[in-house]
Amino acid sequence: MAESPFDPTSHPHRRLNPLTNEYTLVSPHRMKRPWQGQTEPPQPADLPQYDSKCYLCPGNQRAGGAQNPDYEQIYVFENDYAAVLPPPGPEAPSAPHPLLKAEPAQGGCDVLTFHRRHDLTLARLSLEDVGEVIEEWCKIYEKRGKQEGINYVQIFENKGAMMGCSNPHPHGQVWSLSTVPTLPATELANLVKYSLSKPTPSDAPRGPKGQPCLLCEYAHFEVGVPLEEGRVVHKNEHWVALVPWWAIWPFEILLLPYKRHVPSILHLNPDEKVSFADALSVVTKRYDNLFSCSFAYSMGIHQRPLPSLTLDIANDDDDIAHLHLHFAPPLLRSASIRKFLVGFELMAEPQRDLTAEQAAVRLRALSATHYLDAQTTDGKLHGF
Amino acid sequence: MAESPFDPTSHPHRRLNPLTNEYTLVSPHRMKRPWQGQTEPPQPADLPQYDSKCYLCPGNQRAGGAQNPDYEQIYVFENDYAAVLPPPGPEAPSAPHPLLKAEPAQGGCDVLTFHRRHDLTLARLSLEDVGEVIEEWCKIYEKRGKQEGINYVQIFENKGAMMGCSNPHPHGQVWSLSTVPTLPATELANLVKYSLSKPTPSDAPRGPKGQPCLLCEYAHFEVGVPLEEGRVVHKNEHWVALVPWWAIWPFEILLLPYKRHVPSILHLNPDEKVSFADALSVVTKRYDNLFSCSFAYSMGIHQRPLPSLTLDIANDDDDIAHLHLHFAPPLLRSASIRKFLVGFELMAEPQRDLTAEQAAVRLRALSATHYLDAQTTDGKLHGF
Ligand SMILES: [Zn+2]
Ligand SMILES: [Zn+2]
């Protein structure tokens, strides 16, 4: 091995995630190993538009006893079994030992259905309907973020039985908390650190007060790499979807605006929102098309911990945050073969075989028309 | 909520892991929520002692083409599809951009079967046979750790189909690498930081040069808490198994020697090894007994990155490492209901409902006799 020059598609290496300062071990030479692991049961196909047993369908009763209204499109309600309780909460007791630290946590957990139809997903909504979801995210981020005692709002979606989500009804969640959680706090700290550093000058957009923004700089670099060599999956007027250099999940995607520094979804102008809906739609459609299945993932929106009081950038220190979405999908080789983050990965560091560039090639090659809406050559609809 | 004093069994709170500086959100009030998530298929019961299709059984052929010898007890071989290739490797090329950092990684991956019998697990081996596994870990840690170009040795076991491991034949792995991976590097950095701090004096054992050891101090505190209030699951002459204050997984266990500072498995004296075998056996038996199934988990041994040149403590800076094992088991409520680390947990921070203390109560109450070896009152063997 020592004689041949370094080749990222054949030599094992580690890549650094500058948002977290954590590495991923990449083992591209291992792509051909036979599969000896666990396989997943097939996802249910042919879902009904309404399911009387679904706790998210219009008019149905939830496990907690409440009844959903006969809503038209999007419905938001407080989770009947929220992970946190409303502020204020009791003071923390003194720690029994300095190594046993605890702090109280308060907040609220919301559920939002993306559509009344049980059988749809983000990938199969019209662009207008995706736009409605984005508007709802803006509303809830603003409303929760302004509540007394709330210091962080996390919007996310967890989709698919292999992610522990057994209800296919399209929906997301928003957890609003009294503290900034570990991962976004770490990312924010690294964005601040970068903004105070003196990186090599570039013509990337800049953050508040002209400070360098790690994500503006990174996205700007990626969109400048020739498409066939790079990690970009989809780029439109304002947004880019890419497999990040440091990706952990086989087909992980980072989705973010690249033309200017954008601290939160409330900073998006109408054009940027249209681009956002397009990008969300293309990413989720390509995901479904990859293995012709409803693609499981966890998605999270990272942005300013709370909405800004003004929409001018450089308003306060939190404006160094740059809006981005992480997609963490587990599928690896087919609709039934997934990656597990276990063993060495849980005890040491994440590991992948397929490189980020190889994943981007696969995702770029896919149609932006959903496989269930595309006719096959024999005139039948694609299915399972 | 504001009126009642803080109660860790009913008020949501966050707990800090001082080894990683990461928090876990604890939501004990949510223990009674109905289960609406995914369920797991039952594990296969009644395994044969020998399976002709198993690539780990004695005499069988592996997917790579090699044939296992007709080994007696433990068999070690290099993984046919190792995640890394042997050192030396090529130099790293210069990064295409300062945010796109990569470094080469080399090493070797070993597989070791714990026993020739296909149907056994650590939980069902005799104490002598568990002792043999410990001796093999010592040998492989020493051998790999002395190889040119190796700077870290990670011993681990990944067990159970729900962890992606479809082969029930009892086995573990050892990945030896040219670099220290993210998690052990972070833990080591925090152990070093603690050793240089001035914690409140205690009569806990101390690390090299009399410096404070975070894990000696933590374990010493935990064994001093009255059993019924604390997190200890099992304690013997030299080792303690406990559900750590900051546990992420429902029945997570930290297993470590508590009587003196022990940097690695090679520092263990014969008595401490006997205690280690007992502790491993009790922990894995109780795990199986919790839901009467072969309990899935990932286990990892953290210790000095490499074996020491002498077995005196205070030999070099790495002796601040304190030997410990992490058990990360996904099962939550039954043999078919597991926890998923997804959604908010993947995008923000881990969350749990059951407190560490509640988990310890459950694990302490279990028999140390394996359910498959115990007779039920009607004279039949327990099974599925
Ligand atoms: Zn982020
Ligand atoms: Zn550790």
mmCIF file with all atom_site columns, C-alpha atoms in Angstrom, chain A residues 40 43-44 47 55-56 112 114 117-125 137 155-173 249 280-281 283-300 326-331 335 338 370-372 384, chain B residues 37-38 340-347:
data_model
loop_
_atom_site.group_PDB
_atom_site.id
_atom_site.type_symbol
_atom_site.label_atom_id
_atom_site.label_alt_id
_atom_site.label_comp_id
_atom_site.label_asym_id
_atom_site.label_entity_id
_atom_site.label_seq_id
_atom_site.pdbx_PDB_ins_code
_atom_site.Cartn_x
_atom_site.Cartn_y
_atom_site.Cartn_z
_atom_site.occupancy
_atom_site.B_iso_or_equiv
_atom_site.pdbx_formal_charge
_atom_site.auth_seq_id
_atom_site.auth_comp_id
_atom_site.auth_asym_id
_atom_site.auth_atom_id
_atom_site.pdbx_PDB_model_num
ATOM 1  C CA . GLU A 1 40  ? -35.221 -5.035 7.371  1.00 0.00 ? 40  GLU A CA 1
ATOM 2  C CA . GLN A 1 43  ? -42.249 -1.140 4.287  1.00 0.00 ? 43  GLN A CA 1
ATOM 3  C CA . PRO A 1 44  ? -46.009 -1.287 3.859  1.00 0.00 ? 44  PRO A CA 1
ATOM 4  C CA . LEU A 1 47  ? -51.439 2.915  2.227  1.00 0.00 ? 47  LEU A CA 1
ATOM 5  C CA . TYR A 1 55  ? -53.825 8.875  15.658 1.00 0.00 ? 55  TYR A CA 1
ATOM 6  C CA . LEU A 1 56  ? -52.867 11.632 13.207 1.00 0.00 ? 56  LEU A CA 1
ATOM 7  C CA . LEU A 1 112 ? -47.477 18.820 13.199 1.00 0.00 ? 112 LEU A CA 1
ATOM 8  C CA . PHE A 1 114 ? -47.770 17.775 7.029  1.00 0.00 ? 114 PHE A CA 1
ATOM 9  C CA . ARG A 1 117 ? -53.726 12.424 3.691  1.00 0.00 ? 117 ARG A CA 1
ATOM 10 C CA . HIS A 1 118 ? -52.329 9.373  5.488  1.00 0.00 ? 118 HIS A CA 1
ATOM 11 C CA . ASP A 1 119 ? -50.566 8.016  2.390  1.00 0.00 ? 119 ASP A CA 1
ATOM 12 C CA . LEU A 1 120 ? -48.474 11.049 1.435  1.00 0.00 ? 120 LEU A CA 1
ATOM 13 C CA . THR A 1 121 ? -44.985 12.151 2.540  1.00 0.00 ? 121 THR A CA 1
ATOM 14 C CA . LEU A 1 122 ? -42.933 15.313 1.911  1.00 0.00 ? 122 LEU A CA 1
ATOM 15 C CA . ALA A 1 123 ? -41.670 13.563 -1.237 1.00 0.00 ? 123 ALA A CA 1
ATOM 16 C CA . ARG A 1 124 ? -45.183 13.301 -2.669 1.00 0.00 ? 124 ARG A CA 1
ATOM 17 C CA . LEU A 1 125 ? -46.621 16.688 -1.661 1.00 0.00 ? 125 LEU A CA 1
ATOM 18 C CA . TRP A 1 137 ? -42.351 25.704 10.719 1.00 0.00 ? 137 TRP A CA 1
ATOM 19 C CA . ILE A 1 155 ? -37.721 21.328 14.474 1.00 0.00 ? 155 ILE A CA 1
ATOM 20 C CA . PHE A 1 156 ? -37.284 17.753 13.241 1.00 0.00 ? 156 PHE A CA 1
ATOM 21 C CA . GLU A 1 157 ? -38.885 14.862 11.391 1.00 0.00 ? 157 GLU A CA 1
ATOM 22 C CA . ASN A 1 158 ? -38.365 11.192 12.167 1.00 0.00 ? 158 ASN A CA 1
ATOM 23 C CA . LYS A 1 159 ? -39.656 8.985  9.377  1.00 0.00 ? 159 LYS A CA 1
ATOM 24 C CA . GLY A 1 160 ? -39.931 5.239  8.885  1.00 0.00 ? 160 GLY A CA 1
ATOM 25 C CA . ALA A 1 161 ? -40.411 2.088  10.931 1.00 0.00 ? 161 ALA A CA 1
ATOM 26 C CA . MET A 1 162 ? -36.672 1.380  10.909 1.00 0.00 ? 162 MET A CA 1
ATOM 27 C CA . MET A 1 163 ? -36.302 4.708  12.765 1.00 0.00 ? 163 MET A CA 1
ATOM 28 C CA . GLY A 1 164 ? -38.785 3.538  15.378 1.00 0.00 ? 164 GLY A CA 1
ATOM 29 C CA . CYS A 1 165 ? -41.615 5.568  13.848 1.00 0.00 ? 165 CYS A CA 1
ATOM 30 C CA . SER A 1 166 ? -44.377 3.118  13.098 1.00 0.00 ? 166 SER A CA 1
ATOM 31 C CA . ASN A 1 167 ? -46.953 5.699  11.944 1.00 0.00 ? 167 ASN A CA 1
ATOM 32 C CA . PRO A 1 168 ? -46.493 6.550  8.251  1.00 0.00 ? 168 PRO A CA 1
ATOM 33 C CA . HIS A 1 169 ? -48.844 9.557  8.415  1.00 0.00 ? 169 HIS A CA 1
ATOM 34 C CA . PRO A 1 170 ? -46.661 12.500 7.285  1.00 0.00 ? 170 PRO A CA 1
ATOM 35 C CA . HIS A 1 171 ? -45.664 14.505 10.349 1.00 0.00 ? 171 HIS A CA 1
ATOM 36 C CA . GLY A 1 172 ? -42.843 16.277 12.110 1.00 0.00 ? 172 GLY A CA 1
ATOM 37 C CA . GLN A 1 173 ? -42.160 17.475 15.634 1.00 0.00 ? 173 GLN A CA 1
ATOM 38 C CA . TRP A 1 249 ? -24.775 8.028  7.184  1.00 0.00 ? 249 TRP A CA 1
ATOM 39 C CA . LEU A 1 280 ? -36.861 19.716 0.128  1.00 0.00 ? 280 LEU A CA 1
ATOM 40 C CA . SER A 1 281 ? -39.024 18.162 -2.550 1.00 0.00 ? 281 SER A CA 1
ATOM 41 C CA . VAL A 1 283 ? -34.111 15.648 -1.878 1.00 0.00 ? 283 VAL A CA 1
ATOM 42 C CA . THR A 1 284 ? -37.009 13.583 -0.522 1.00 0.00 ? 284 THR A CA 1
ATOM 43 C CA . LYS A 1 285 ? -38.051 12.390 -4.020 1.00 0.00 ? 285 LYS A CA 1
ATOM 44 C CA . ARG A 1 286 ? -34.502 11.275 -4.869 1.00 0.00 ? 286 ARG A CA 1
ATOM 45 C CA . TYR A 1 287 ? -34.303 9.503  -1.525 1.00 0.00 ? 287 TYR A CA 1
ATOM 46 C CA . ASP A 1 288 ? -37.468 7.531  -2.319 1.00 0.00 ? 288 ASP A CA 1
ATOM 47 C CA . ASN A 1 289 ? -36.200 6.829  -5.832 1.00 0.00 ? 289 ASN A CA 1
ATOM 48 C CA . LEU A 1 290 ? -32.847 5.478  -4.596 1.00 0.00 ? 290 LEU A CA 1
ATOM 49 C CA . PHE A 1 291 ? -34.258 2.110  -3.532 1.00 0.00 ? 291 PHE A CA 1
ATOM 50 C CA . SER A 1 292 ? -37.886 2.538  -4.750 1.00 0.00 ? 292 SER A CA 1
ATOM 51 C CA . CYS A 1 293 ? -39.281 2.765  -1.256 1.00 0.00 ? 293 CYS A CA 1
ATOM 52 C CA . SER A 1 294 ? -40.504 5.328  1.246  1.00 0.00 ? 294 SER A CA 1
ATOM 53 C CA . PHE A 1 295 ? -37.017 6.306  2.464  1.00 0.00 ? 295 PHE A CA 1
ATOM 54 C CA . ALA A 1 296 ? -36.537 6.408  6.242  1.00 0.00 ? 296 ALA A CA 1
ATOM 55 C CA . TYR A 1 297 ? -34.576 9.260  7.841  1.00 0.00 ? 297 TYR A CA 1
ATOM 56 C CA . SER A 1 298 ? -34.252 11.671 10.719 1.00 0.00 ? 298 SER A CA 1
ATOM 57 C CA . MET A 1 299 ? -34.170 15.301 9.621  1.00 0.00 ? 299 MET A CA 1
ATOM 58 C CA . GLY A 1 300 ? -33.342 18.276 11.849 1.00 0.00 ? 300 GLY A CA 1
ATOM 59 C CA . HIS A 1 326 ? -29.339 17.521 8.361  1.00 0.00 ? 326 HIS A CA 1
ATOM 60 C CA . PHE A 1 327 ? -30.809 14.369 6.826  1.00 0.00 ? 327 PHE A CA 1
ATOM 61 C CA . ALA A 1 328 ? -29.643 11.160 8.551  1.00 0.00 ? 328 ALA A CA 1
ATOM 62 C CA . PRO A 1 329 ? -31.003 8.160  6.577  1.00 0.00 ? 329 PRO A CA 1
ATOM 63 C CA . PRO A 1 330 ? -29.996 4.609  7.584  1.00 0.00 ? 330 PRO A CA 1
ATOM 64 C CA . LEU A 1 331 ? -30.509 2.695  4.298  1.00 0.00 ? 331 LEU A CA 1
ATOM 65 C CA . ALA A 1 335 ? -34.748 -1.052 0.868  1.00 0.00 ? 335 ALA A CA 1
ATOM 66 C CA . ARG A 1 338 ? -29.486 -0.584 6.506  1.00 0.00 ? 338 ARG A CA 1
ATOM 67 C CA . HIS A 1 370 ? -41.151 10.276 -7.711 1.00 0.00 ? 370 HIS A CA 1
ATOM 68 C CA . TYR A 1 371 ? -41.092 6.599  -8.722 1.00 0.00 ? 371 TYR A CA 1
ATOM 69 C CA . LEU A 1 372 ? -44.725 6.137  -7.706 1.00 0.00 ? 372 LEU A CA 1
ATOM 70 C CA . PHE A 1 384 ? -42.933 -2.767 -4.630 1.00 0.00 ? 384 PHE A CA 1
ATOM 71 C CA . GLY B 1 37  ? -43.426 2.707  18.109 1.00 0.00 ? 37  GLY B CA 1
ATOM 72 C CA . GLN B 1 38  ? -41.912 -0.093 16.143 1.00 0.00 ? 38  GLN B CA 1
ATOM 73 C CA . PHE B 1 340 ? -34.041 4.194  18.886 1.00 0.00 ? 340 PHE B CA 1
ATOM 74 C CA . LEU B 1 341 ? -31.526 7.022  19.012 1.00 0.00 ? 341 LEU B CA 1
ATOM 75 C CA . VAL B 1 342 ? -33.247 9.106  16.344 1.00 0.00 ? 342 VAL B CA 1
ATOM 76 C CA . GLY B 1 343 ? -35.109 12.356 15.707 1.00 0.00 ? 343 GLY B CA 1
ATOM 77 C CA . PHE B 1 344 ? -34.419 14.836 18.521 1.00 0.00 ? 344 PHE B CA 1
ATOM 78 C CA . GLU B 1 345 ? -31.727 12.529 19.888 1.00 0.00 ? 345 GLU B CA 1
ATOM 79 C CA . LEU B 1 346 ? -29.795 12.466 16.616 1.00 0.00 ? 346 LEU B CA 1
ATOM 80 C CA . MET B 1 347 ? -30.316 16.162 15.928 1.00 0.00 ? 347 MET B CA 1
#
